Amino acid sequence: MNDPFSAIDRAWMERALELAARAEAAGEVPVGAVVADDNGLLGEGWNRNIGLYDPTAHAEILALREAGRRVGNYRLPGCTLFVTLEPCAMCVSAAIHARLARVVFGAPDPKTGALGGAYSLPAIHSHNHELQFDGGLLADRAGEQLRAFFRARRMGA
């Protein structure tokens, strides 16, 4: 089987996992995200919905906002979004509107994932941008981070 992930992909996902730990430390669902291009890091974020009182403060959105500010454009062609959990519809839509080249995610999300988990937004061909995506990078680690978080919450920790 062909591995679609490079050593650089793995390094960016490692950074996203570190950011997810920041979210967890703040009591947020542990999801982290990084936007990078061939020249390096452009933006990063971790879930901050609770702390910012903002339903749109997903890790992906915060990373995209930072990347847009850094490059001075809302369009981010040639960039890749690395995120520890399969993005939801809001985040996939933002990636499409930003004209990202690719999204790489860790753990699949069968409940709300919009890159094949619950449904696939890129499969709707009315978009004027084709988003490439690959899932499963460090999925075991990303999935365990999420499972442990929710286990602790159920136990009242």
mmCIF file of C-alpha atoms in Angstrom:
data_model
loop_
_atom_site.group_PDB
_atom_site.id
_atom_site.type_symbol
_atom_site.label_atom_id
_atom_site.label_comp_id
_atom_site.label_asym_id
_atom_site.label_seq_id
_atom_site.Cartn_x
_atom_site.Cartn_y
_atom_site.Cartn_z
ATOM 1 C CA MET A 1 0.000 0.000 0.000
ATOM 2 C CA ASN A 2 1.247 3.481 -0.878
ATOM 3 C CA ASP A 3 1.856 5.769 2.090
ATOM 4 C CA PRO A 4 0.660 9.251 1.054
ATOM 5 C CA PHE A 5 2.518 10.907 3.957
ATOM 6 C CA SER A 6 5.998 12.385 3.918
ATOM 7 C CA ALA A 7 8.383 12.996 6.810
ATOM 8 C CA ILE A 8 7.380 16.668 6.621
ATOM 9 C CA ASP A 9 3.694 15.698 6.895
ATOM 10 C CA ARG A 10 4.540 13.693 10.011
ATOM 11 C CA ALA A 11 6.450 16.592 11.566
ATOM 12 C CA TRP A 12 3.539 18.985 11.046
ATOM 13 C CA MET A 13 1.094 16.462 12.511
ATOM 14 C CA GLU A 14 3.376 16.088 15.539
ATOM 15 C CA ARG A 15 3.078 19.851 16.007
ATOM 16 C CA ALA A 16 -0.703 19.637 15.663
ATOM 17 C CA LEU A 17 -0.753 16.966 18.400
ATOM 18 C CA GLU A 18 1.233 19.317 20.666
ATOM 19 C CA LEU A 19 -1.344 22.027 20.026
ATOM 20 C CA ALA A 20 -4.155 19.584 20.794
ATOM 21 C CA ALA A 21 -2.541 19.043 24.193
ATOM 22 C CA ARG A 22 -2.796 22.818 24.779
ATOM 23 C CA ALA A 23 -6.506 22.630 24.081
ATOM 24 C CA GLU A 24 -6.879 19.734 26.497
ATOM 25 C CA ALA A 25 -4.952 21.575 29.217
ATOM 26 C CA ALA A 26 -7.459 24.424 28.876
ATOM 27 C CA GLY A 27 -10.445 22.061 29.163
ATOM 28 C CA GLU A 28 -11.195 22.182 25.444
ATOM 29 C CA VAL A 29 -11.674 19.192 23.146
ATOM 30 C CA PRO A 30 -8.091 18.261 22.182
ATOM 31 C CA VAL A 31 -7.816 19.204 18.534
ATOM 32 C CA GLY A 32 -4.816 21.009 17.060
ATOM 33 C CA ALA A 33 -4.156 22.355 13.584
ATOM 34 C CA VAL A 34 -1.278 23.748 11.531
ATOM 35 C CA VAL A 35 -1.239 25.514 8.157
ATOM 36 C CA ALA A 36 2.043 25.243 6.281
ATOM 37 C CA ASP A 37 3.472 25.627 2.817
ATOM 38 C CA ASP A 38 6.823 24.683 1.298
ATOM 39 C CA ASN A 39 8.467 27.572 3.165
ATOM 40 C CA GLY A 40 7.210 26.552 6.600
ATOM 41 C CA LEU A 41 4.630 27.389 9.235
ATOM 42 C CA LEU A 42 1.977 29.980 8.406
ATOM 43 C CA GLY A 43 -0.595 29.459 11.133
ATOM 44 C CA GLU A 44 -1.540 27.240 14.010
ATOM 45 C CA GLY A 45 -4.427 26.839 16.386
ATOM 46 C CA TRP A 46 -6.106 24.629 18.931
ATOM 47 C CA ASN A 47 -9.739 24.369 19.934
ATOM 48 C CA ARG A 48 -10.758 27.431 21.929
ATOM 49 C CA ASN A 49 -14.553 27.441 21.614
ATOM 50 C CA ILE A 50 -15.133 27.483 25.365
ATOM 51 C CA GLY A 51 -12.427 29.960 26.314
ATOM 52 C CA LEU A 52 -13.265 32.411 23.536
ATOM 53 C CA TYR A 53 -17.067 31.924 23.817
ATOM 54 C CA ASP A 54 -17.002 31.326 20.079
ATOM 55 C CA PRO A 55 -18.615 28.380 18.294
ATOM 56 C CA THR A 56 -16.350 29.004 15.292
ATOM 57 C CA ALA A 57 -13.090 28.856 17.296
ATOM 58 C CA HIS A 58 -12.148 25.415 16.017
ATOM 59 C CA ALA A 59 -8.444 24.676 15.709
ATOM 60 C CA GLU A 60 -8.650 24.734 11.917
ATOM 61 C CA ILE A 61 -10.390 28.104 11.743
ATOM 62 C CA LEU A 62 -7.887 29.710 14.117
ATOM 63 C CA ALA A 63 -4.957 28.284 12.108
ATOM 64 C CA LEU A 64 -6.480 29.526 8.843
ATOM 65 C CA ARG A 65 -7.055 33.004 10.309
ATOM 66 C CA GLU A 66 -3.443 33.256 11.450
ATOM 67 C CA ALA A 67 -2.152 32.014 8.095
ATOM 68 C CA GLY A 68 -4.306 34.529 6.234
ATOM 69 C CA ARG A 69 -3.006 37.387 8.373
ATOM 70 C CA ARG A 70 0.580 36.213 7.900
ATOM 71 C CA VAL A 71 0.361 36.095 4.086
ATOM 72 C CA GLY A 72 -1.978 39.075 3.811
ATOM 73 C CA ASN A 73 -4.640 37.177 1.895
ATOM 74 C CA TYR A 74 -7.699 35.077 2.624
ATOM 75 C CA ARG A 75 -6.674 32.734 -0.171
ATOM 76 C CA LEU A 76 -3.992 30.205 0.713
ATOM 77 C CA PRO A 77 -3.161 28.289 -2.491
ATOM 78 C CA GLY A 78 -0.314 25.837 -2.173
ATOM 79 C CA CYS A 79 -0.910 25.439 1.561
ATOM 80 C CA THR A 80 -1.770 22.343 3.556
ATOM 81 C CA LEU A 81 -3.877 22.159 6.702
ATOM 82 C CA PHE A 82 -2.795 19.477 9.181
ATOM 83 C CA VAL A 83 -5.381 18.669 11.844
ATOM 84 C CA THR A 84 -5.587 15.937 14.452
ATOM 85 C CA LEU A 85 -9.287 15.168 13.871
ATOM 86 C CA GLU A 86 -11.200 14.945 10.596
ATOM 87 C CA PRO A 87 -12.665 18.427 10.058
ATOM 88 C CA CYS A 88 -16.359 19.258 10.324
ATOM 89 C CA ALA A 89 -18.413 20.882 7.558
ATOM 90 C CA MET A 90 -17.585 24.413 8.726
ATOM 91 C CA CYS A 91 -13.854 23.755 8.655
ATOM 92 C CA VAL A 92 -13.877 21.900 5.338
ATOM 93 C CA SER A 93 -15.889 24.734 3.810
ATOM 94 C CA ALA A 94 -13.336 27.243 5.125
ATOM 95 C CA ALA A 95 -10.525 25.136 3.616
ATOM 96 C CA ILE A 96 -12.297 25.130 0.246
ATOM 97 C CA HIS A 97 -12.915 28.898 0.360
ATOM 98 C CA ALA A 98 -9.259 29.465 1.303
ATOM 99 C CA ARG A 99 -8.286 27.440 -1.788
ATOM 100 C CA LEU A 100 -6.028 25.171 0.245
ATOM 101 C CA ALA A 101 -4.190 22.596 -1.802
ATOM 102 C CA ARG A 102 -4.634 19.810 0.726
ATOM 103 C CA VAL A 103 -5.966 18.784 4.129
ATOM 104 C CA VAL A 104 -4.252 16.056 6.141
ATOM 105 C CA PHE A 105 -6.049 14.731 9.207
ATOM 106 C CA GLY A 106 -5.324 12.236 11.936
ATOM 107 C CA ALA A 107 -8.313 10.491 13.482
ATOM 108 C CA PRO A 108 -11.476 9.983 11.442
ATOM 109 C CA ASP A 109 -14.746 11.406 12.789
ATOM 110 C CA PRO A 110 -17.697 9.195 11.847
ATOM 111 C CA LYS A 111 -20.194 11.551 13.548
ATOM 112 C CA THR A 112 -19.339 14.960 12.083
ATOM 113 C CA GLY A 113 -16.356 14.482 9.768
ATOM 114 C CA ALA A 114 -16.890 16.111 6.389
ATOM 115 C CA LEU A 115 -14.054 14.391 4.499
ATOM 116 C CA GLY A 116 -15.666 10.977 4.357
ATOM 117 C CA GLY A 117 -16.427 10.261 8.028
ATOM 118 C CA ALA A 118 -20.088 11.280 8.121
ATOM 119 C CA TYR A 119 -20.140 12.642 4.551
ATOM 120 C CA SER A 120 -17.774 14.202 2.041
ATOM 121 C CA LEU A 121 -18.123 17.885 1.143
ATOM 122 C CA PRO A 122 -15.446 17.710 -1.583
ATOM 123 C CA ALA A 123 -17.641 15.145 -3.348
ATOM 124 C CA ILE A 124 -20.125 17.940 -4.042
ATOM 125 C CA HIS A 125 -18.776 19.087 -7.357
ATOM 126 C CA SER A 126 -20.492 22.471 -7.385
ATOM 127 C CA HIS A 127 -17.463 23.977 -5.630
ATOM 128 C CA ASN A 128 -15.100 25.869 -7.898
ATOM 129 C CA HIS A 129 -12.071 24.469 -6.073
ATOM 130 C CA GLU A 130 -10.975 20.862 -5.756
ATOM 131 C CA LEU A 131 -9.595 20.093 -2.313
ATOM 132 C CA GLN A 132 -7.214 17.159 -1.937
ATOM 133 C CA PHE A 133 -7.240 15.317 1.380
ATOM 134 C CA ASP A 134 -5.602 12.385 3.116
ATOM 135 C CA GLY A 135 -6.613 10.934 6.456
ATOM 136 C CA GLY A 136 -5.141 8.598 9.010
ATOM 137 C CA LEU A 137 -1.791 10.276 9.735
ATOM 138 C CA LEU A 138 -0.873 9.388 13.349
ATOM 139 C CA ALA A 139 -4.527 8.436 13.740
ATOM 140 C CA ASP A 140 -3.896 6.082 16.668
ATOM 141 C CA ARG A 141 -2.257 8.810 18.732
ATOM 142 C CA ALA A 142 -4.788 11.465 17.784
ATOM 143 C CA GLY A 143 -7.697 9.118 18.450
ATOM 144 C CA GLU A 144 -6.320 8.033 21.819
ATOM 145 C CA GLN A 145 -5.823 11.652 22.855
ATOM 146 C CA LEU A 146 -9.512 12.295 22.156
ATOM 147 C CA ARG A 147 -10.736 9.048 23.752
ATOM 148 C CA ALA A 148 -8.733 9.716 26.931
ATOM 149 C CA PHE A 149 -10.131 13.243 27.151
ATOM 150 C CA PHE A 150 -13.735 12.079 26.889
ATOM 151 C CA ARG A 151 -13.125 9.131 29.251
ATOM 152 C CA ALA A 152 -11.825 11.567 31.879
ATOM 153 C CA ARG A 153 -14.840 13.844 31.382
ATOM 154 C CA ARG A 154 -17.255 10.941 31.812
ATOM 155 C CA MET A 155 -15.470 10.009 35.041
ATOM 156 C CA GLY A 156 -15.830 13.568 36.318
ATOM 157 C CA ALA A 157 -12.170 14.533 36.091
#
